[in-house]
Amino acid sequence: MDILIIFLRTVLIYFVVFLILRLMGKREIGKLSIFDLVISIMIAEIAVFVIEDTKKPLMDGIVPMLTLVLIQILIAFVTLKSRTVRVLFDGKPSVLIDKGKINREEMKKNRYNLDDLMLQLRQNKILNVADVEFAVLEPSGKLSVLERVEKETEIMTGVNEDVPKGTIRYEGLPLPLIMDGKVQDDNLEKIGKTRFWLKNQLQNKGARDFKEVFYCSIDHRGRMFLDRKR
């Protein structure tokens, strides 16, 4: 008998939660704001409590869930009218790369590290930071990227002024040579270069020491990207 009760309560709560989520709107799960995500988690938790405790009246779960969805609908209506409230609840985009330069301060504010940046760039089918003109971290956590126009010109003409002298004998993803001021010696070995060579390249670009560099990488064509600490 208890199993039947649990079964019926589960079916009923399923349709209640389904209806509630439909009322909340049609945004994809990956594009939910923090506010929407919190509401969704709370509704899921309440639903579990009601299903597990068969002695608890169903209304003890349905009323709180309906209250949450009413709050969500009210806030959604207010955010349509007021950008200030919208920014307060949904947040605002953050520019992580501006005109080819990594914005370290914005990365710190969003607790966003270089590995996160590299991952999302690869998801956008971009393998090198040097190919990025702008990169904006949306409130949903998605990275929107605008590639450099010069990239296409370089590929068509074969001209690249940033290629250092000497052959870089490897192919694949751009290799980070410096991350957060720390030299990646393993990657230097992969391209058959030394710290002395790297320091000379940095000095040619105006950086006197490794610690002055936030991020430095090199691709299979020998093109180096450098972003200095500010």
PDB file of C-alpha atoms in Angstrom:
ATOM      1  CA  MET A   1       0.000   0.000   0.000  1.00  0.00           C
ATOM      2  CA  ASP A   2       2.851   2.374   0.874  1.00  0.00           C
ATOM      3  CA  ILE A   3       4.464   1.682  -2.509  1.00  0.00           C
ATOM      4  CA  LEU A   4       1.229   2.570  -4.296  1.00  0.00           C
ATOM      5  CA  ILE A   5       0.951   5.825  -2.334  1.00  0.00           C
ATOM      6  CA  ILE A   6       4.546   6.748  -3.185  1.00  0.00           C
ATOM      7  CA  PHE A   7       3.880   5.921  -6.838  1.00  0.00           C
ATOM      8  CA  LEU A   8       0.778   8.113  -7.004  1.00  0.00           C
ATOM      9  CA  ARG A   9       2.436  10.993  -5.117  1.00  0.00           C
ATOM     10  CA  THR A  10       5.435  10.813  -7.469  1.00  0.00           C
ATOM     11  CA  VAL A  11       3.222  10.965 -10.571  1.00  0.00           C
ATOM     12  CA  LEU A  12       1.240  13.882  -9.151  1.00  0.00           C
ATOM     13  CA  ILE A  13       4.325  15.856  -8.069  1.00  0.00           C
ATOM     14  CA  TYR A  14       5.927  15.208 -11.456  1.00  0.00           C
ATOM     15  CA  PHE A  15       3.061  16.897 -13.280  1.00  0.00           C
ATOM     16  CA  VAL A  16       2.975  19.727 -10.734  1.00  0.00           C
ATOM     17  CA  VAL A  17       6.711  20.414 -11.162  1.00  0.00           C
ATOM     18  CA  PHE A  18       6.410  20.067 -14.953  1.00  0.00           C
ATOM     19  CA  LEU A  19       3.598  22.637 -14.999  1.00  0.00           C
ATOM     20  CA  ILE A  20       5.536  24.979 -12.707  1.00  0.00           C
ATOM     21  CA  LEU A  21       8.670  24.855 -14.896  1.00  0.00           C
ATOM     22  CA  ARG A  22       6.560  25.560 -17.975  1.00  0.00           C
ATOM     23  CA  LEU A  23       5.113  28.601 -16.225  1.00  0.00           C
ATOM     24  CA  MET A  24       8.645  29.834 -15.448  1.00  0.00           C
ATOM     25  CA  GLY A  25       9.419  30.279 -19.152  1.00  0.00           C
ATOM     26  CA  LYS A  26      11.186  28.595 -22.042  1.00  0.00           C
ATOM     27  CA  ARG A  27      14.820  29.446 -21.414  1.00  0.00           C
ATOM     28  CA  GLU A  28      17.231  26.548 -21.881  1.00  0.00           C
ATOM     29  CA  ILE A  29      18.669  24.985 -18.718  1.00  0.00           C
ATOM     30  CA  GLY A  30      22.169  26.166 -19.672  1.00  0.00           C
ATOM     31  CA  LYS A  31      20.886  29.736 -20.017  1.00  0.00           C
ATOM     32  CA  LEU A  32      19.120  30.001 -16.665  1.00  0.00           C
ATOM     33  CA  SER A  33      20.052  32.993 -14.542  1.00  0.00           C
ATOM     34  CA  ILE A  34      21.294  32.431 -11.006  1.00  0.00           C
ATOM     35  CA  PHE A  35      17.864  33.470  -9.719  1.00  0.00           C
ATOM     36  CA  ASP A  36      16.057  30.967 -11.966  1.00  0.00           C
ATOM     37  CA  LEU A  37      18.527  28.248 -11.009  1.00  0.00           C
ATOM     38  CA  VAL A  38      17.976  28.809  -7.273  1.00  0.00           C
ATOM     39  CA  ILE A  39      14.202  28.655  -7.744  1.00  0.00           C
ATOM     40  CA  SER A  40      14.516  25.426  -9.739  1.00  0.00           C
ATOM     41  CA  ILE A  41      16.737  23.791  -7.107  1.00  0.00           C
ATOM     42  CA  MET A  42      14.375  24.774  -4.292  1.00  0.00           C
ATOM     43  CA  ILE A  43      11.362  23.389  -6.164  1.00  0.00           C
ATOM     44  CA  ALA A  44      13.219  20.115  -6.766  1.00  0.00           C
ATOM     45  CA  GLU A  45      14.140  19.844  -3.062  1.00  0.00           C
ATOM     46  CA  ILE A  46      10.558  20.486  -1.935  1.00  0.00           C
ATOM     47  CA  ALA A  47       9.279  17.890  -4.405  1.00  0.00           C
ATOM     48  CA  VAL A  48      11.662  15.271  -2.997  1.00  0.00           C
ATOM     49  CA  PHE A  49      10.588  15.956   0.605  1.00  0.00           C
ATOM     50  CA  VAL A  50       6.902  15.547  -0.286  1.00  0.00           C
ATOM     51  CA  ILE A  51       7.508  12.283  -2.155  1.00  0.00           C
ATOM     52  CA  GLU A  52       9.708  10.747   0.553  1.00  0.00           C
ATOM     53  CA  ASP A  53       7.476  11.625   3.514  1.00  0.00           C
ATOM     54  CA  THR A  54       4.128   9.981   2.790  1.00  0.00           C
ATOM     55  CA  LYS A  55       2.697  11.374   6.033  1.00  0.00           C
ATOM     56  CA  LYS A  56       3.214  14.944   4.881  1.00  0.00           C
ATOM     57  CA  PRO A  57       0.134  16.449   3.179  1.00  0.00           C
ATOM     58  CA  LEU A  58       0.641  17.151  -0.503  1.00  0.00           C
ATOM     59  CA  MET A  59      -0.430  20.755  -0.007  1.00  0.00           C
ATOM     60  CA  ASP A  60       2.588  21.275   2.288  1.00  0.00           C
ATOM     61  CA  GLY A  61       4.708  20.839  -0.814  1.00  0.00           C
ATOM     62  CA  ILE A  62       2.490  22.267  -3.526  1.00  0.00           C
ATOM     63  CA  VAL A  63       1.877  25.594  -1.740  1.00  0.00           C
ATOM     64  CA  PRO A  64       5.612  26.415  -1.294  1.00  0.00           C
ATOM     65  CA  MET A  65       6.304  25.441  -4.922  1.00  0.00           C
ATOM     66  CA  LEU A  66       3.490  27.666  -6.195  1.00  0.00           C
ATOM     67  CA  THR A  67       4.776  30.474  -3.973  1.00  0.00           C
ATOM     68  CA  LEU A  68       8.235  30.173  -5.513  1.00  0.00           C
ATOM     69  CA  VAL A  69       6.907  30.212  -9.067  1.00  0.00           C
ATOM     70  CA  LEU A  70       4.786  33.294  -8.281  1.00  0.00           C
ATOM     71  CA  ILE A  71       7.899  35.030  -6.961  1.00  0.00           C
ATOM     72  CA  GLN A  72       9.773  34.049 -10.124  1.00  0.00           C
ATOM     73  CA  ILE A  73       7.007  35.333 -12.404  1.00  0.00           C
ATOM     74  CA  LEU A  74       6.774  38.592 -10.446  1.00  0.00           C
ATOM     75  CA  ILE A  75      10.538  39.171 -10.591  1.00  0.00           C
ATOM     76  CA  ALA A  76      10.576  38.293 -14.302  1.00  0.00           C
ATOM     77  CA  PHE A  77       7.842  40.887 -14.926  1.00  0.00           C
ATOM     78  CA  VAL A  78       9.719  43.563 -12.959  1.00  0.00           C
ATOM     79  CA  THR A  79      12.994  42.830 -14.801  1.00  0.00           C
ATOM     80  CA  LEU A  80      11.213  43.397 -18.107  1.00  0.00           C
ATOM     81  CA  LYS A  81      10.414  46.944 -16.969  1.00  0.00           C
ATOM     82  CA  SER A  82      13.624  47.815 -15.123  1.00  0.00           C
ATOM     83  CA  ARG A  83      17.165  47.214 -16.330  1.00  0.00           C
ATOM     84  CA  THR A  84      18.522  47.971 -12.847  1.00  0.00           C
ATOM     85  CA  VAL A  85      16.515  45.117 -11.354  1.00  0.00           C
ATOM     86  CA  ARG A  86      17.461  42.896 -14.302  1.00  0.00           C
ATOM     87  CA  VAL A  87      21.168  43.472 -13.705  1.00  0.00           C
ATOM     88  CA  LEU A  88      20.663  42.900  -9.969  1.00  0.00           C
ATOM     89  CA  PHE A  89      19.094  39.458 -10.453  1.00  0.00           C
ATOM     90  CA  ASP A  90      20.624  38.269 -13.749  1.00  0.00           C
ATOM     91  CA  GLY A  91      24.007  39.989 -13.583  1.00  0.00           C
ATOM     92  CA  LYS A  92      25.733  41.692 -16.519  1.00  0.00           C
ATOM     93  CA  PRO A  93      28.217  40.561 -19.182  1.00  0.00           C
ATOM     94  CA  SER A  94      31.946  40.841 -18.471  1.00  0.00           C
ATOM     95  CA  VAL A  95      34.521  41.601 -21.163  1.00  0.00           C
ATOM     96  CA  LEU A  96      37.391  39.138 -20.649  1.00  0.00           C
ATOM     97  CA  ILE A  97      39.306  39.949 -23.832  1.00  0.00           C
ATOM     98  CA  ASP A  98      39.202  43.490 -25.203  1.00  0.00           C
ATOM     99  CA  LYS A  99      40.928  44.252 -28.527  1.00  0.00           C
ATOM    100  CA  GLY A 100      43.113  41.192 -28.157  1.00  0.00           C
ATOM    101  CA  LYS A 101      44.131  41.944 -24.549  1.00  0.00           C
ATOM    102  CA  ILE A 102      43.100  39.709 -21.643  1.00  0.00           C
ATOM    103  CA  ASN A 103      41.270  41.642 -18.926  1.00  0.00           C
ATOM    104  CA  ARG A 104      42.768  40.137 -15.797  1.00  0.00           C
ATOM    105  CA  GLU A 105      40.688  42.245 -13.384  1.00  0.00           C
ATOM    106  CA  GLU A 106      37.412  41.025 -14.870  1.00  0.00           C
ATOM    107  CA  MET A 107      38.648  37.445 -14.673  1.00  0.00           C
ATOM    108  CA  LYS A 108      39.404  37.932 -10.976  1.00  0.00           C
ATOM    109  CA  LYS A 109      35.972  39.441 -10.309  1.00  0.00           C
ATOM    110  CA  ASN A 110      34.290  36.430 -11.909  1.00  0.00           C
ATOM    111  CA  ARG A 111      36.727  33.936 -10.312  1.00  0.00           C
ATOM    112  CA  TYR A 112      37.549  32.843 -13.838  1.00  0.00           C
ATOM    113  CA  ASN A 113      40.976  31.344 -14.512  1.00  0.00           C
ATOM    114  CA  LEU A 114      43.047  30.788 -17.647  1.00  0.00           C
ATOM    115  CA  ASP A 115      42.065  27.125 -17.897  1.00  0.00           C
ATOM    116  CA  ASP A 116      38.378  28.152 -17.948  1.00  0.00           C
ATOM    117  CA  LEU A 117      39.138  30.678 -20.681  1.00  0.00           C
ATOM    118  CA  MET A 118      41.069  28.171 -22.818  1.00  0.00           C
ATOM    119  CA  LEU A 119      38.285  25.587 -22.429  1.00  0.00           C
ATOM    120  CA  GLN A 120      35.538  27.952 -23.569  1.00  0.00           C
ATOM    121  CA  LEU A 121      37.631  29.274 -26.452  1.00  0.00           C
ATOM    122  CA  ARG A 122      38.108  25.699 -27.688  1.00  0.00           C
ATOM    123  CA  GLN A 123      34.354  25.165 -27.382  1.00  0.00           C
ATOM    124  CA  ASN A 124      34.003  28.178 -29.689  1.00  0.00           C
ATOM    125  CA  LYS A 125      36.419  26.465 -32.129  1.00  0.00           C
ATOM    126  CA  ILE A 126      39.183  28.951 -31.380  1.00  0.00           C
ATOM    127  CA  LEU A 127      42.543  27.465 -30.497  1.00  0.00           C
ATOM    128  CA  ASN A 128      44.629  30.580 -29.965  1.00  0.00           C
ATOM    129  CA  VAL A 129      44.013  33.659 -27.813  1.00  0.00           C
ATOM    130  CA  ALA A 130      45.853  35.670 -30.472  1.00  0.00           C
ATOM    131  CA  ASP A 131      42.910  35.079 -32.825  1.00  0.00           C
ATOM    132  CA  VAL A 132      40.414  36.769 -30.471  1.00  0.00           C
ATOM    133  CA  GLU A 133      39.355  40.399 -30.779  1.00  0.00           C
ATOM    134  CA  PHE A 134      36.661  40.368 -28.071  1.00  0.00           C
ATOM    135  CA  ALA A 135      35.442  37.729 -25.632  1.00  0.00           C
ATOM    136  CA  VAL A 136      32.446  38.416 -23.404  1.00  0.00           C
ATOM    137  CA  LEU A 137      31.389  36.232 -20.484  1.00  0.00           C
ATOM    138  CA  GLU A 138      27.588  36.264 -20.480  1.00  0.00           C
ATOM    139  CA  PRO A 139      25.514  36.122 -17.240  1.00  0.00           C
ATOM    140  CA  SER A 140      24.620  32.528 -18.138  1.00  0.00           C
ATOM    141  CA  GLY A 141      28.329  31.580 -18.056  1.00  0.00           C
ATOM    142  CA  LYS A 142      28.616  31.224 -21.841  1.00  0.00           C
ATOM    143  CA  LEU A 143      31.572  32.880 -23.573  1.00  0.00           C
ATOM    144  CA  SER A 144      30.714  34.925 -26.663  1.00  0.00           C
ATOM    145  CA  VAL A 145      33.741  35.401 -28.933  1.00  0.00           C
ATOM    146  CA  LEU A 146      34.530  37.709 -31.855  1.00  0.00           C
ATOM    147  CA  GLU A 147      37.543  36.648 -33.908  1.00  0.00           C
ATOM    148  CA  ARG A 148      40.138  39.030 -35.284  1.00  0.00           C
ATOM    149  CA  VAL A 149      39.622  40.118 -38.880  1.00  0.00           C
ATOM    150  CA  GLU A 150      43.396  40.129 -39.392  1.00  0.00           C
ATOM    151  CA  LYS A 151      43.431  36.353 -38.864  1.00  0.00           C
ATOM    152  CA  GLU A 152      41.828  35.730 -42.252  1.00  0.00           C
ATOM    153  CA  THR A 153      44.255  38.155 -43.929  1.00  0.00           C
ATOM    154  CA  GLU A 154      47.246  36.365 -42.423  1.00  0.00           C
ATOM    155  CA  ILE A 155      45.988  32.990 -43.597  1.00  0.00           C
ATOM    156  CA  MET A 156      45.373  34.276 -47.149  1.00  0.00           C
ATOM    157  CA  THR A 157      48.640  36.206 -47.552  1.00  0.00           C
ATOM    158  CA  GLY A 158      50.879  34.018 -45.416  1.00  0.00           C
ATOM    159  CA  VAL A 159      52.294  37.149 -43.801  1.00  0.00           C
ATOM    160  CA  ASN A 160      52.870  37.153 -40.048  1.00  0.00           C
ATOM    161  CA  GLU A 161      55.156  39.735 -38.478  1.00  0.00           C
ATOM    162  CA  ASP A 162      55.036  38.082 -35.053  1.00  0.00           C
ATOM    163  CA  VAL A 163      56.741  34.841 -36.074  1.00  0.00           C
ATOM    164  CA  PRO A 164      60.035  34.576 -34.170  1.00  0.00           C
ATOM    165  CA  LYS A 165      63.190  33.514 -35.961  1.00  0.00           C
ATOM    166  CA  GLY A 166      63.860  29.792 -35.932  1.00  0.00           C
ATOM    167  CA  THR A 167      61.696  26.807 -36.712  1.00  0.00           C
ATOM    168  CA  ILE A 168      59.092  25.580 -34.211  1.00  0.00           C
ATOM    169  CA  ARG A 169      58.877  21.855 -34.936  1.00  0.00           C
ATOM    170  CA  TYR A 170      55.571  20.715 -33.557  1.00  0.00           C
ATOM    171  CA  GLU A 171      51.940  20.731 -34.609  1.00  0.00           C
ATOM    172  CA  GLY A 172      48.769  20.920 -32.573  1.00  0.00           C
ATOM    173  CA  LEU A 173      47.090  23.303 -30.154  1.00  0.00           C
ATOM    174  CA  PRO A 174      48.888  26.509 -29.134  1.00  0.00           C
ATOM    175  CA  LEU A 175      51.176  25.745 -26.211  1.00  0.00           C
ATOM    176  CA  PRO A 176      51.079  27.961 -23.115  1.00  0.00           C
ATOM    177  CA  LEU A 177      54.648  29.002 -22.308  1.00  0.00           C
ATOM    178  CA  ILE A 178      53.794  31.239 -19.342  1.00  0.00           C
ATOM    179  CA  MET A 179      50.683  31.136 -17.162  1.00  0.00           C
ATOM    180  CA  ASP A 180      50.219  33.566 -14.264  1.00  0.00           C
ATOM    181  CA  GLY A 181      53.889  34.502 -14.442  1.00  0.00           C
ATOM    182  CA  LYS A 182      55.103  30.883 -14.252  1.00  0.00           C
ATOM    183  CA  VAL A 183      57.100  29.322 -17.076  1.00  0.00           C
ATOM    184  CA  GLN A 184      55.703  26.043 -18.431  1.00  0.00           C
ATOM    185  CA  ASP A 185      59.013  24.191 -18.842  1.00  0.00           C
ATOM    186  CA  ASP A 186      57.369  21.023 -20.213  1.00  0.00           C
ATOM    187  CA  ASN A 187      55.956  22.982 -23.133  1.00  0.00           C
ATOM    188  CA  LEU A 188      59.301  24.658 -23.778  1.00  0.00           C
ATOM    189  CA  GLU A 189      60.838  21.199 -24.101  1.00  0.00           C
ATOM    190  CA  LYS A 190      58.163  20.199 -26.621  1.00  0.00           C
ATOM    191  CA  ILE A 191      59.239  22.987 -28.988  1.00  0.00           C
ATOM    192  CA  GLY A 192      62.946  22.433 -28.290  1.00  0.00           C
ATOM    193  CA  LYS A 193      63.503  25.836 -26.703  1.00  0.00           C
ATOM    194  CA  THR A 194      64.986  27.080 -23.421  1.00  0.00           C
ATOM    195  CA  ARG A 195      64.151  29.734 -20.845  1.00  0.00           C
ATOM    196  CA  PHE A 196      66.984  31.832 -22.276  1.00  0.00           C
ATOM    197  CA  TRP A 197      65.303  31.809 -25.694  1.00  0.00           C
ATOM    198  CA  LEU A 198      61.947  32.632 -24.130  1.00  0.00           C
ATOM    199  CA  LYS A 199      63.372  35.537 -22.152  1.00  0.00           C
ATOM    200  CA  ASN A 200      64.895  36.993 -25.321  1.00  0.00           C
ATOM    201  CA  GLN A 201      61.526  36.768 -27.061  1.00  0.00           C
ATOM    202  CA  LEU A 202      59.840  38.522 -24.141  1.00  0.00           C
ATOM    203  CA  GLN A 203      62.446  41.283 -24.074  1.00  0.00           C
ATOM    204  CA  ASN A 204      61.881  41.879 -27.790  1.00  0.00           C
ATOM    205  CA  LYS A 205      58.232  42.464 -26.913  1.00  0.00           C
ATOM    206  CA  GLY A 206      59.003  44.796 -23.999  1.00  0.00           C
ATOM    207  CA  ALA A 207      58.733  42.403 -21.040  1.00  0.00           C
ATOM    208  CA  ARG A 208      61.865  42.235 -18.865  1.00  0.00           C
ATOM    209  CA  ASP A 209      60.911  39.288 -16.666  1.00  0.00           C
ATOM    210  CA  PHE A 210      58.685  36.204 -16.685  1.00  0.00           C
ATOM    211  CA  LYS A 211      56.740  37.547 -13.696  1.00  0.00           C
ATOM    212  CA  GLU A 212      55.570  40.513 -15.771  1.00  0.00           C
ATOM    213  CA  VAL A 213      53.666  38.159 -18.100  1.00  0.00           C
ATOM    214  CA  PHE A 214      50.155  36.970 -17.327  1.00  0.00           C
ATOM    215  CA  TYR A 215      49.857  34.652 -20.320  1.00  0.00           C
ATOM    216  CA  CYS A 216      52.110  33.725 -23.225  1.00  0.00           C
ATOM    217  CA  SER A 217      51.561  31.041 -25.867  1.00  0.00           C
ATOM    218  CA  ILE A 218      52.979  29.937 -29.198  1.00  0.00           C
ATOM    219  CA  ASP A 219      51.278  28.125 -32.066  1.00  0.00           C
ATOM    220  CA  HIS A 220      52.644  25.618 -34.591  1.00  0.00           C
ATOM    221  CA  ARG A 221      53.474  28.441 -37.024  1.00  0.00           C
ATOM    222  CA  GLY A 222      55.697  30.058 -34.419  1.00  0.00           C
ATOM    223  CA  ARG A 223      53.292  32.917 -33.736  1.00  0.00           C
ATOM    224  CA  MET A 224      53.582  34.121 -30.158  1.00  0.00           C
ATOM    225  CA  PHE A 225      50.799  35.694 -28.122  1.00  0.00           C
ATOM    226  CA  LEU A 226      51.739  37.790 -25.099  1.00  0.00           C
ATOM    227  CA  ASP A 227      49.561  39.402 -22.456  1.00  0.00           C
ATOM    228  CA  ARG A 228      51.370  41.373 -19.744  1.00  0.00           C
ATOM    229  CA  LYS A 229      50.180  41.925 -16.194  1.00  0.00           C
ATOM    230  CA  ARG A 230      48.711  45.331 -15.530  1.00  0.00           C
TER     231      ARG A 230
END
